[in-house]
Amino acid sequence: MKPFKTLFFIAAITLLAGCASLLPQGDSDALQASLNDVQHWQVRGKMSVVTPDDSATGYMDWKQNQRDFDLYIAGPLGQGATRLTGTADSAELTLPGWEEPRSASSPEELMLLYLGWNFPVSDIRYWVKGQASPNGTSTVEYSEAGLLSRMEQYGWTITYKRYSNQNGYWLPGLVKVSGHDFRFTFSIREWTLHD
C-alpha cells in the first residue's frame, strides 16, 4: 500500500506543476497592458440579469470592434430577443414586442429611458475582458497569477473566474457584476479574437 501512496503523491505533484505552467507568466501590469490590444472580439454564452423587480437569463452573442458593438440576447428557444447596438455617438435598442428600434445618443440613455437602469454600458467592453475602464477610478485585486480577480468601479463590484488563454491573451469565462440593486452574470462559452 505504501508504494501506491508514494506513486499517488508523485502523480499529484506532477499534475500541480503542470497546472502551474498553464498559468500566465508575467505580472499584473503586463497582463493588463496586453488587454489594450484586444479591441475587436466576439463572445458567446449566457447572460443573466437580476433586478429588484425581475430576473431573466438569455443566450448572448456580443460583437465589439473598438467602440462599435452589437449585443444580441435571446431567451430560451429564441423567444424574447433583445438587441442593443451602438457606435461612438449613437445607439439603438430593440426589445421584445417592438417593431422598430429606439435610438439615442448613447446606450446609457437608452437603458435609462426604456429599462430604468443607470448602467455604464460603454465601460462594459473593458470589464468583460478583465480590465478596469480608463474612464474612471477603480480599486482592483489580483490573483497570485496576476489576473484580475475583483474590481470596484462607479459603485459596481465585478468579480472574475475561469480565465483561459485565448491567442496569447488571458480572458475570463465568468464575469459577475453587482451593485445598485442589480446583478449581471456573463458566462462566456466562447471568445473569438479578430485582428
CSV table of C-alpha atoms in Angstrom, one decimal, residues 24-172:
chain,number,residue,atom,x,y,z
A,24,PRO,CA,0.1,33.3,-17.2
A,25,GLN,CA,3.8,34.2,-17.0
A,26,GLY,CA,4.2,37.9,-16.1
A,27,ASP,CA,3.0,40.5,-13.6
A,28,SER,CA,-0.5,42.1,-13.4
A,29,ASP,CA,0.7,45.3,-15.1
A,30,ALA,CA,1.9,43.4,-18.1
A,31,LEU,CA,-1.2,41.3,-18.3
A,32,GLN,CA,-3.4,44.4,-18.0
A,33,ALA,CA,-1.4,46.2,-20.7
A,34,SER,CA,-1.8,43.3,-23.1
A,35,LEU,CA,-5.6,43.6,-22.9
A,36,ASN,CA,-5.3,47.0,-24.6
A,37,ASP,CA,-4.6,45.1,-27.8
A,38,VAL,CA,-7.9,43.2,-27.6
A,39,GLN,CA,-10.2,45.7,-29.4
A,40,HIS,CA,-12.1,43.5,-31.9
A,41,TRP,CA,-13.7,40.5,-30.4
A,42,GLN,CA,-16.9,38.4,-30.1
A,43,VAL,CA,-18.2,36.4,-27.1
A,44,ARG,CA,-20.9,33.8,-27.0
A,45,GLY,CA,-22.5,32.4,-23.9
A,46,LYS,CA,-25.2,33.2,-21.4
A,47,MET,CA,-26.2,36.4,-19.6
A,48,SER,CA,-28.4,36.7,-16.6
A,49,VAL,CA,-29.8,39.8,-15.1
A,50,VAL,CA,-31.4,40.1,-11.6
A,51,THR,CA,-33.2,43.4,-10.9
A,52,PRO,CA,-35.3,44.5,-7.9
A,53,ASP,CA,-38.4,43.6,-9.9
A,54,ASP,CA,-37.4,40.7,-12.2
A,55,SER,CA,-34.8,38.2,-13.3
A,56,ALA,CA,-34.0,36.8,-16.8
A,57,THR,CA,-31.5,34.6,-18.5
A,58,GLY,CA,-30.7,34.5,-22.2
A,59,TYR,CA,-28.2,33.4,-24.8
A,60,MET,CA,-25.7,36.1,-25.6
A,61,ASP,CA,-23.9,37.0,-28.8
A,62,TRP,CA,-21.8,40.1,-28.3
A,63,LYS,CA,-19.6,41.6,-31.1
A,64,GLN,CA,-17.3,44.5,-30.2
A,65,ASN,CA,-15.0,46.4,-32.7
A,66,GLN,CA,-13.4,49.4,-30.9
A,67,ARG,CA,-16.4,51.4,-29.8
A,68,ASP,CA,-18.9,49.8,-32.2
A,69,PHE,CA,-20.9,47.0,-30.6
A,70,ASP,CA,-23.8,44.6,-31.3
A,71,LEU,CA,-25.2,42.8,-28.2
A,72,TYR,CA,-27.9,40.2,-29.1
A,73,ILE,CA,-29.7,38.3,-26.3
A,74,ALA,CA,-32.3,35.7,-26.9
A,75,GLY,CA,-34.4,33.8,-24.4
A,76,PRO,CA,-34.9,30.1,-24.5
A,77,LEU,CA,-35.9,28.8,-27.9
A,78,GLY,CA,-35.2,32.2,-29.4
A,79,GLN,CA,-38.1,33.9,-27.6
A,80,GLY,CA,-37.9,37.4,-26.2
A,81,ALA,CA,-34.9,38.7,-28.4
A,82,THR,CA,-33.3,41.9,-27.3
A,83,ARG,CA,-30.6,43.8,-29.3
A,84,LEU,CA,-28.5,46.7,-28.3
A,85,THR,CA,-26.2,48.2,-30.9
A,86,GLY,CA,-24.1,51.3,-31.0
A,87,THR,CA,-21.2,53.4,-32.2
A,88,ALA,CA,-19.2,56.2,-30.6
A,89,ASP,CA,-22.1,58.7,-30.9
A,90,SER,CA,-25.3,56.7,-31.3
A,91,ALA,CA,-27.1,53.6,-30.1
A,92,GLU,CA,-30.2,51.6,-30.9
A,93,LEU,CA,-32.3,49.3,-28.6
A,94,THR,CA,-34.9,46.7,-29.7
A,95,LEU,CA,-36.9,45.0,-27.0
A,96,PRO,CA,-39.4,42.1,-27.4
A,97,GLY,CA,-42.6,43.2,-29.0
A,98,TRP,CA,-41.1,46.3,-30.6
A,99,GLU,CA,-41.5,46.5,-34.4
A,100,GLU,CA,-38.9,49.3,-34.7
A,101,PRO,CA,-35.7,50.0,-32.6
A,102,ARG,CA,-35.5,53.1,-30.4
A,103,SER,CA,-32.5,55.4,-30.9
A,104,ALA,CA,-30.5,57.7,-28.6
A,105,SER,CA,-27.1,59.4,-28.5
A,106,SER,CA,-25.7,56.7,-26.1
A,107,PRO,CA,-26.6,53.2,-24.8
A,108,GLU,CA,-26.7,54.6,-21.3
A,109,GLU,CA,-29.5,57.0,-22.3
A,110,LEU,CA,-31.5,54.1,-23.9
A,111,MET,CA,-31.2,51.8,-20.9
A,112,LEU,CA,-32.3,54.6,-18.5
A,113,LEU,CA,-35.2,55.7,-20.7
A,114,TYR,CA,-36.7,52.3,-21.6
A,115,LEU,CA,-35.5,50.0,-18.8
A,116,GLY,CA,-34.9,52.4,-15.9
A,117,TRP,CA,-31.3,51.1,-15.5
A,118,ASN,CA,-28.5,53.5,-14.7
A,119,PHE,CA,-25.7,51.3,-16.1
A,120,PRO,CA,-22.3,52.2,-17.6
A,121,VAL,CA,-22.9,50.2,-20.8
A,122,SER,CA,-19.9,51.8,-22.6
A,123,ASP,CA,-17.5,50.6,-20.0
A,124,ILE,CA,-18.6,47.0,-20.0
A,125,ARG,CA,-16.4,46.4,-23.0
A,126,TYR,CA,-13.4,46.8,-20.6
A,127,TRP,CA,-15.0,44.9,-17.7
A,128,VAL,CA,-15.8,41.8,-19.7
A,129,LYS,CA,-12.1,41.4,-20.7
A,130,GLY,CA,-11.0,41.6,-17.1
A,131,GLN,CA,-9.9,45.2,-17.2
A,132,ALA,CA,-10.9,48.4,-15.5
A,133,SER,CA,-12.3,51.2,-17.7
A,134,PRO,CA,-9.8,54.0,-18.2
A,135,ASN,CA,-12.7,56.4,-18.0
A,136,GLY,CA,-12.9,56.4,-14.1
A,137,THR,CA,-11.0,55.4,-11.0
A,138,SER,CA,-11.1,51.8,-9.7
A,139,THR,CA,-10.0,49.6,-6.9
A,140,VAL,CA,-8.6,46.3,-8.1
A,141,GLU,CA,-7.4,43.0,-6.6
A,142,TYR,CA,-5.3,40.4,-8.4
A,143,SER,CA,-4.8,36.6,-8.1
A,144,GLU,CA,-1.4,35.1,-7.4
A,145,ALA,CA,-1.1,34.6,-11.2
A,146,GLY,CA,-1.5,38.3,-11.8
A,147,LEU,CA,-5.1,38.0,-13.1
A,148,LEU,CA,-7.8,40.5,-12.1
A,149,SER,CA,-10.0,38.7,-9.5
A,150,ARG,CA,-12.1,41.6,-8.1
A,151,MET,CA,-12.7,45.2,-9.0
A,152,GLU,CA,-14.8,48.1,-7.9
A,153,GLN,CA,-15.7,51.0,-10.2
A,154,TYR,CA,-18.6,53.5,-10.3
A,155,GLY,CA,-20.1,51.8,-7.3
A,156,TRP,CA,-20.2,48.4,-9.0
A,157,THR,CA,-18.3,45.3,-7.9
A,158,ILE,CA,-17.0,43.0,-10.6
A,159,THR,CA,-15.6,39.5,-9.9
A,160,TYR,CA,-13.8,37.2,-12.3
A,161,LYS,CA,-13.2,33.4,-12.6
A,162,ARG,CA,-12.4,30.7,-15.2
A,163,TYR,CA,-9.7,32.5,-17.1
A,164,SER,CA,-8.3,30.9,-20.2
A,165,ASN,CA,-5.6,31.7,-22.7
A,166,GLN,CA,-7.1,33.0,-26.0
A,167,ASN,CA,-4.5,33.6,-28.7
A,168,GLY,CA,-2.0,34.7,-26.0
A,169,TYR,CA,-4.4,36.8,-24.0
A,170,TRP,CA,-5.8,35.8,-20.6
A,171,LEU,CA,-9.6,36.4,-20.7
A,172,PRO,CA,-12.3,35.5,-18.1
